[in-house]
Short mmCIF file of C-alpha atoms and ligand atoms in Angstrom, two decimals:
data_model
loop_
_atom_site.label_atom_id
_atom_site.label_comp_id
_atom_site.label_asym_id
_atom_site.label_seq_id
_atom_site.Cartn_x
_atom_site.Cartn_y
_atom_site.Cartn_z
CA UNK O 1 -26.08 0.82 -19.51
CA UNK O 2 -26.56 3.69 -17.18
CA UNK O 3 -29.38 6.61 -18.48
CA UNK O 4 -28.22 9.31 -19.82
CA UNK O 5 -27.03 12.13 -17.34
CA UNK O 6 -25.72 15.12 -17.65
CA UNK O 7 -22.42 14.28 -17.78
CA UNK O 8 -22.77 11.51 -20.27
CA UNK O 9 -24.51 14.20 -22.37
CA UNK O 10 -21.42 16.68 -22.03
CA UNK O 11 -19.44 14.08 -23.27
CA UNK O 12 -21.35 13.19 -26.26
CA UNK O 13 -21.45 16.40 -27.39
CA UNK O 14 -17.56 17.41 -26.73
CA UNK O 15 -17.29 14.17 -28.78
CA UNK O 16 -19.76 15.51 -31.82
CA UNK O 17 -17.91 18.95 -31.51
CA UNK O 18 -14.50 17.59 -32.08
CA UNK O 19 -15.47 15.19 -35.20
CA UNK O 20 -17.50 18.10 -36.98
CA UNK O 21 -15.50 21.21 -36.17
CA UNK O 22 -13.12 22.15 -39.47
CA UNK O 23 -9.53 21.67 -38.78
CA UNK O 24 -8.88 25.64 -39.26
CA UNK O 25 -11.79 26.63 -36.70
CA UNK O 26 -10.06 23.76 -33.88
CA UNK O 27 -8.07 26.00 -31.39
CA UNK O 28 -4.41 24.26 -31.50
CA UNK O 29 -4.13 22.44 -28.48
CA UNK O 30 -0.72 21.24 -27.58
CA UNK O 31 -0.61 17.49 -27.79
CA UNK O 32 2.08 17.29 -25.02
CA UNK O 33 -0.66 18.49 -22.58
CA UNK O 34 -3.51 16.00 -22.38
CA UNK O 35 -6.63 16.70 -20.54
CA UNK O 36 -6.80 15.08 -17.24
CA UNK O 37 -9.22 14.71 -14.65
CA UNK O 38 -8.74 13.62 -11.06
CA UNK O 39 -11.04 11.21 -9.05
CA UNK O 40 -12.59 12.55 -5.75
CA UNK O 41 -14.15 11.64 -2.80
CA UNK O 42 -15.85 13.56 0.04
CA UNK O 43 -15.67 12.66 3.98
CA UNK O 44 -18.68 12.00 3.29
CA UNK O 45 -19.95 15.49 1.56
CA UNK O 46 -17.42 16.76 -0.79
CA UNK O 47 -18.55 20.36 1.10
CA UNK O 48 -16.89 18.26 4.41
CA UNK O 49 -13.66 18.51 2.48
CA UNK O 50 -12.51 15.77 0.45
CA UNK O 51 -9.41 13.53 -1.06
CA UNK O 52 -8.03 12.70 -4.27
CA UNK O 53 -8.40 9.06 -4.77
CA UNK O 54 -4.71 7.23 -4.71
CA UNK O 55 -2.63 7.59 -8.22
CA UNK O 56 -3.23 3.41 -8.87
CA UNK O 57 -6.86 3.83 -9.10
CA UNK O 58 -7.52 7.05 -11.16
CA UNK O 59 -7.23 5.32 -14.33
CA UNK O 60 -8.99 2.57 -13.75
CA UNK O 61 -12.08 4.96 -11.95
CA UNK O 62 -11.65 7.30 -15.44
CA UNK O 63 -11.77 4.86 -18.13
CA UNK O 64 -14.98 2.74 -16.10
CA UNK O 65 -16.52 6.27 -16.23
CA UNK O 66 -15.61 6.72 -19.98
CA UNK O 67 -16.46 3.59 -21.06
CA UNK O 68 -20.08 4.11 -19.75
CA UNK O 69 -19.79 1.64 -16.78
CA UNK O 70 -22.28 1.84 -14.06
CA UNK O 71 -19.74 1.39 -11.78
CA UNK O 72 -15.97 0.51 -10.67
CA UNK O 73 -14.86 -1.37 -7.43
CA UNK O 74 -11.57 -0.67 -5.75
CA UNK O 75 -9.78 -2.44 -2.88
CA UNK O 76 -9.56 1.19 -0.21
CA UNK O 77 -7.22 0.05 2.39
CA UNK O 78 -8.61 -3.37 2.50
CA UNK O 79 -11.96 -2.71 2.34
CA UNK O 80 -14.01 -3.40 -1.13
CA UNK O 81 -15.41 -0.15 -2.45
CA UNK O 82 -18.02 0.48 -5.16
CA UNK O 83 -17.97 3.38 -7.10
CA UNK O 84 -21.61 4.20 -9.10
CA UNK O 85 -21.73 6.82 -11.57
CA UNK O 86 -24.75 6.91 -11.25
CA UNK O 87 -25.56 8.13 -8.52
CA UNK O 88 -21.97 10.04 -8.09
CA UNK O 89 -20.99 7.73 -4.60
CA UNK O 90 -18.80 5.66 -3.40
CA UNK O 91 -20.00 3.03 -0.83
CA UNK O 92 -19.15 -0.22 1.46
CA UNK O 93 -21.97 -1.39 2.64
CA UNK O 94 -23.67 1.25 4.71
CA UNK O 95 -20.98 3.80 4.34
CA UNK O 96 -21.98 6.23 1.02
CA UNK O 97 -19.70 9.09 0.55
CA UNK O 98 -19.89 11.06 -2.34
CA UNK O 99 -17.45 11.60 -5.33
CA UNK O 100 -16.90 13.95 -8.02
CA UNK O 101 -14.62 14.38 -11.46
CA UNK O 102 -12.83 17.37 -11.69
CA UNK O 103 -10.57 18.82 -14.34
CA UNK O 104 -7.07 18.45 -13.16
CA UNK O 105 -6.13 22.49 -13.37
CA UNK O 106 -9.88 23.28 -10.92
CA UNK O 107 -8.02 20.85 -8.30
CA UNK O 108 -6.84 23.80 -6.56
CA UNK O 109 -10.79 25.09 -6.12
CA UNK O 110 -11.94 21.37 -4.39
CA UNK O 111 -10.64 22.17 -0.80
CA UNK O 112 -9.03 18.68 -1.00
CA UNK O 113 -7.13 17.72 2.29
CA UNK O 114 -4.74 15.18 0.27
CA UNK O 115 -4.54 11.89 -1.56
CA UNK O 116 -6.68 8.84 -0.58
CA UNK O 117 -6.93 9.82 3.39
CA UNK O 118 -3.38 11.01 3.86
CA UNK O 119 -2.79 14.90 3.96
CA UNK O 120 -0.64 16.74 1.77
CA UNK O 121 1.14 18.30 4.47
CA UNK O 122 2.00 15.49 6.44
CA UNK O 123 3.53 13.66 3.36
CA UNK O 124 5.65 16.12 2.17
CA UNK O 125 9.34 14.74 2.39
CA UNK O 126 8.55 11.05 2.63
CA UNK O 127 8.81 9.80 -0.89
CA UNK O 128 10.80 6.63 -1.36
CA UNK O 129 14.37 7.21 -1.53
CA UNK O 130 17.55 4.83 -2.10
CA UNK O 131 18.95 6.56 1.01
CA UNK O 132 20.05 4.38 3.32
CA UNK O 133 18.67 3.39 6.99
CA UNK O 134 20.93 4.50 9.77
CA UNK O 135 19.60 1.93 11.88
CA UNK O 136 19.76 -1.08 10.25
CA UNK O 137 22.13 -0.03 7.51
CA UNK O 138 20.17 -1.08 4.56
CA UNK O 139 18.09 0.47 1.97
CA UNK O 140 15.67 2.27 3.75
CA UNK O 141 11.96 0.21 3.85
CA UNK O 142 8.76 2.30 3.86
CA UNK O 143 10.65 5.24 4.16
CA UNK O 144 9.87 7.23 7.35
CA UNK O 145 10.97 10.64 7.73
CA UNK O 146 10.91 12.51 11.20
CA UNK O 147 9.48 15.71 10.49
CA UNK O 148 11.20 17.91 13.19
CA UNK O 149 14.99 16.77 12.09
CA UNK O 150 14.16 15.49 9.21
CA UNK O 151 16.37 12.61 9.75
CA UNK O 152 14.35 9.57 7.70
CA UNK O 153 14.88 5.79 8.79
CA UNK O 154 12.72 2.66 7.89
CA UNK O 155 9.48 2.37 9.34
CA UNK O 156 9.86 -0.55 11.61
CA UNK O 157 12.96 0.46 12.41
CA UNK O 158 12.17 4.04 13.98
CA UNK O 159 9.46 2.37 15.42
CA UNK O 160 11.63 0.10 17.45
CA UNK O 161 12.71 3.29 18.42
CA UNK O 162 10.09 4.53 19.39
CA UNK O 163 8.67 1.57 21.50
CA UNK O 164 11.84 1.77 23.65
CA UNK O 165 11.10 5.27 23.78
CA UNK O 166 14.47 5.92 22.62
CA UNK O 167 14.77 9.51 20.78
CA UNK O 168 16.13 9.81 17.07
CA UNK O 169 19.27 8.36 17.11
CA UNK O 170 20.97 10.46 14.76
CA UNK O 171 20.63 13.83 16.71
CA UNK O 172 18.50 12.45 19.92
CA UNK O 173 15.26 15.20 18.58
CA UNK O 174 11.88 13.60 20.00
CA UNK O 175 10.18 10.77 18.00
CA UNK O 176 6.42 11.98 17.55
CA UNK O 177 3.30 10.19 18.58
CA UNK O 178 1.60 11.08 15.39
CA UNK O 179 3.98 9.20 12.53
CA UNK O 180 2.97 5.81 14.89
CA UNK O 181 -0.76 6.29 15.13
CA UNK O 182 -2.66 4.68 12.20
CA UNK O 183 -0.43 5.49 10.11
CA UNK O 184 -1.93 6.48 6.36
CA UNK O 185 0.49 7.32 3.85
CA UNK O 186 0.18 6.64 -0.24
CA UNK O 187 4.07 7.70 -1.52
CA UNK O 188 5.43 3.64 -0.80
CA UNK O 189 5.28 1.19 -3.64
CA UNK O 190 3.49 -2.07 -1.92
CA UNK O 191 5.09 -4.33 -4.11
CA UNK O 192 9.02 -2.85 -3.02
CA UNK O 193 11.74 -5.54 -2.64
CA UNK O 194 13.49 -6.69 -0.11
CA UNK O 195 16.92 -4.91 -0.64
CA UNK O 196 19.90 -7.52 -2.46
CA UNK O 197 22.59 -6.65 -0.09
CA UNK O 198 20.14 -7.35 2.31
CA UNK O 199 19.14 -10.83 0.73
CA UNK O 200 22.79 -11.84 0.69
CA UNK O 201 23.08 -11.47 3.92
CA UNK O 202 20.27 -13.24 5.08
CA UNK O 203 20.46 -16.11 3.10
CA UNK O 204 24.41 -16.32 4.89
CA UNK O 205 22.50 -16.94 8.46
CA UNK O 206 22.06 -20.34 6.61
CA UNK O 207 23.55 -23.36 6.27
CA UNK O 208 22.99 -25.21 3.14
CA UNK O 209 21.75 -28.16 3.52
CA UNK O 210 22.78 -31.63 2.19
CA UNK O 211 19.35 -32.67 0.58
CA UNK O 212 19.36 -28.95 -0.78
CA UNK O 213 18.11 -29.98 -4.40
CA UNK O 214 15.60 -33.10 -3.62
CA UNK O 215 11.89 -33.68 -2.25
CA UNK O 216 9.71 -30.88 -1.04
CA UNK O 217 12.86 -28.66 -0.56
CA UNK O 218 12.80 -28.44 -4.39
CA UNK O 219 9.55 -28.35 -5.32
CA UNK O 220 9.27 -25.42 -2.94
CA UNK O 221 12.54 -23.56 -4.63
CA UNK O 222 10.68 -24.50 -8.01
CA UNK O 223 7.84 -22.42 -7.01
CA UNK O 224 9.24 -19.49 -4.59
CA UNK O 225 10.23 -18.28 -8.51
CA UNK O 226 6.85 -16.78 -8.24
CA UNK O 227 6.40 -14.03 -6.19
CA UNK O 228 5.04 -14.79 -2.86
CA UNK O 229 3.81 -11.82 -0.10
CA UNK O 230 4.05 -12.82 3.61
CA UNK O 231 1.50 -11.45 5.33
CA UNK O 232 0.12 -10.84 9.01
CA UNK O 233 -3.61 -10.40 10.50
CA UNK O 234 -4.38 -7.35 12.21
CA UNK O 235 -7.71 -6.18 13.73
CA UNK O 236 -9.55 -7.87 11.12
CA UNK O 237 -7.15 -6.77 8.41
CA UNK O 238 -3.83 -8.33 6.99
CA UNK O 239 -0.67 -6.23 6.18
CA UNK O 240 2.33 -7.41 4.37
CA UNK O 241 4.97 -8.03 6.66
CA UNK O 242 8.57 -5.33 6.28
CA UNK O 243 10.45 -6.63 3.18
CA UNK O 244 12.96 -7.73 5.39
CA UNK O 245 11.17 -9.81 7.37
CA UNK O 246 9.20 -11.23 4.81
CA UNK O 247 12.70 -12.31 3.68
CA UNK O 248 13.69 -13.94 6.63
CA UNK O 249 10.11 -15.90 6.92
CA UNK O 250 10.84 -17.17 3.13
CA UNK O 251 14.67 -18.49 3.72
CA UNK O 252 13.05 -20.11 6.77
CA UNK O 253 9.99 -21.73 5.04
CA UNK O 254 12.31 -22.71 1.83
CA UNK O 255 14.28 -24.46 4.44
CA UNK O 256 11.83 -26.37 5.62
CA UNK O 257 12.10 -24.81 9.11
CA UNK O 258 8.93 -25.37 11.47
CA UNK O 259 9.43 -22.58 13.26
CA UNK O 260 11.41 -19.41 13.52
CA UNK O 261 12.38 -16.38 15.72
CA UNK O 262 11.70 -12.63 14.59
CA UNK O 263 12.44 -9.19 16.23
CA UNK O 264 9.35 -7.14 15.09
CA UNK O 265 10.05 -3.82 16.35
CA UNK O 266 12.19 -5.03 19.19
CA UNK O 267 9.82 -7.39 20.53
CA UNK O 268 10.91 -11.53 19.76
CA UNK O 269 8.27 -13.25 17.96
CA UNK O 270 7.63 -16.61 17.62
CA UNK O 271 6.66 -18.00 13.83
CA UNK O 272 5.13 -21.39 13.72
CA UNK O 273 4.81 -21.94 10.26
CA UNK O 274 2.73 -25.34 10.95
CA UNK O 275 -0.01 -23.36 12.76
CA UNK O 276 0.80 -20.21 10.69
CA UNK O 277 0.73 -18.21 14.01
CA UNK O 278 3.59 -15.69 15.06
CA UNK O 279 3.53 -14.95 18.36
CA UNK O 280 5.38 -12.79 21.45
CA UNK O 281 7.40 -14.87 23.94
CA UNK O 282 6.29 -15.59 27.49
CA UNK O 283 7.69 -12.30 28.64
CA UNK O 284 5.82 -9.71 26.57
CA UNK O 285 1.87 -9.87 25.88
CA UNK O 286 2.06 -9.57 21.93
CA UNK O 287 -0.79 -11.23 20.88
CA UNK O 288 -0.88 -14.43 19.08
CA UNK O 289 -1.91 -13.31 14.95
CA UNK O 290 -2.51 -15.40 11.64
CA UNK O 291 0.03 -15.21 8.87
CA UNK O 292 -0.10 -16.41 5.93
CA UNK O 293 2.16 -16.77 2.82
CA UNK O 294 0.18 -16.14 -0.13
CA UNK O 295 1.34 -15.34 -3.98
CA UNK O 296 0.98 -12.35 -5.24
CA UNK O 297 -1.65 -13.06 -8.10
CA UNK O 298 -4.03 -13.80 -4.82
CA UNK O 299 -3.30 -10.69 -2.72
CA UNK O 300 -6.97 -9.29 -4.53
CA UNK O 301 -8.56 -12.41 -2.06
CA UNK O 302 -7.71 -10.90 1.38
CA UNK O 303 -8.06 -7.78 2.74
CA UNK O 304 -4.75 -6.11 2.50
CA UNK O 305 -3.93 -2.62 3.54
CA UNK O 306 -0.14 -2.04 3.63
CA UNK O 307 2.84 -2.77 4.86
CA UNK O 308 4.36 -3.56 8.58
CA UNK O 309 1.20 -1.54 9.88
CA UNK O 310 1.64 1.42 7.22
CA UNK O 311 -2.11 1.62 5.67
CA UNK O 312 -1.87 2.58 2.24
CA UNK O 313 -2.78 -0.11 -0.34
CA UNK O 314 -5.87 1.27 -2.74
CA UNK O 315 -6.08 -0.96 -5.80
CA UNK O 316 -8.60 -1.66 -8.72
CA UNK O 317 -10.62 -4.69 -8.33
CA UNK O 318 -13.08 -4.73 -11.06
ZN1 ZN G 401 16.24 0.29 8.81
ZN1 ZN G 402 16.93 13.39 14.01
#
């Protein structure tokens, strides 16, 4: 249990005020309209401007802080984070920036850039949608909208794009730099689906095989019922692979396949699902990473940050 600050005080007393105040004196507060506070944190001073922490962790942050908790701990893109009330900071390892509770109608006065390191601006039009991708024709995945046209196409997709330097194939506008480098962005669910009509036709690219329902071919099926992530290692991080792909990896490995080929962003990559390695071939220098398919009760053990290279994963830990 923490000493009482200042805070804790406030709270205490708010809390005395509301079980001794007569009915008749209470002003009538409109139950429809709850108070809420929002999380932040500042870069590292909240006076060096500051962000709302992402919408998965405020509760968890706000009922730690209610419940008297020392402190929280959140996965931030990957990285473990500890929040102490305390001292009003938010640190991983060296790194101590500090944090603050405000009211949710004083947001306005925090100078806050945006929501757990993506801005406001920059976000604005790239919510999920059930529009569909003009490039691959399917549900669009980690919905990426091109700010000049506004034409909006899945990530990996408009990056293949990109790579080839090809402009924006629905009205040939420039692809920018910016929507490619480090991406940040906290409006995409992590845990999305591949798409069905997507499914179906994946799971036609295979043919069924005779022993379909015996040995480790069924045991396998048996378990796939849980949800399983694919995921890839990048610069000392793992992402979760485009729903798509992860599909593809998962017919492959439920067939008992020891290897397959992928087209990440226009580039063939091997998958050796022995060595759990995917690779580039021998005629482009994609680096040899680690993947790994791991179920989604265990994604807490690595350190995840998005998907297909989008960082945006912030989660509660403990
Ligand atoms: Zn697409
Ligand atoms: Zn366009």
């Amino acid at each position: 249990m923490r000493e009482a600050s200042g805070n804790e005080r406030t709270r205490t007393s708010i809390w005395l005020a509301t079980v001794t105040m007569a009915p008749s004196t209470r002003r009538v507060k409109r139950p429809d309209v709850p108070d809420r506070f929002v999380w932040l944190y500042g870069n590292p001073k909240m006076r060096d401007g500051c962000y709302e922490y992402h919408p998965a962790v405020q509760s968890h942050i706000e009922e730690a802080y209610l419940n008297d908790k020392d402190k929280c701990m959140i996965n931030f893109h990957g990285e473990k984070r500890t929040l102490s009330f305390d001292s009003m900071s938010d640190s991983s390892g060296s790194d101590k920036r500090q944090i603050k509770r405000v009211h949710s109608t004083k947001l306005h006065m925090s100078k806050c850039k945006g929501i757990s390191g993506a801005s406001y601006v920059s976000t604005k039009g790239y919510q999920q949608t059930d529009e569909k991708c003009n490039i691959c024709f399917h549900k669009q995945m980690v919905p990426t909208r091109i700010p000049a046209c506004g034409h909006s196409f899945c990530y990996t997709c408009i990056k293949t794009n990109f790579k080839k330097r090809l402009p924006c194939p629905m009205c040939r506008g420039d692809l920018p730099i910016s929507l490619f480098v480090n991406p940040i962005r906290y409006d995409v669910d992590f845990d999305v689906e591949c798409p069905e009509e997507f499914a179906e036709d994946c799971s036609a690219m295979f043919k069924k095989p005779d022993n379909e329902e015996v040995g480790e071919s069924s045991s396998k099926r048996k378990e796939s019922k849980l949800r399983h992530y694919w995921i890839y290692e990048a610069r000392g991080f793992w992402y979760r692979y485009d729903p798509k792909h992860e599909k593809y990896l998962e017919e492959h490995f439920l067939r008992n396949k020891p290897s397959c080929t992928l087209f990440i962003c226009g580039i063939k990559m091997q998958v050796d699902f022995k060595k759990h390695t995917q690779k580039g071939d021998e005629w482009n220098a994609a680096r040899e990473r680690k993947i790994k398919r791991i179920a989604a009760s265990d994604m807490h053990k690595f350190k995840i940050r998005g998907i297909a290279g989008v960082s945006f994963l912030v989660q509660p830990i403990s």
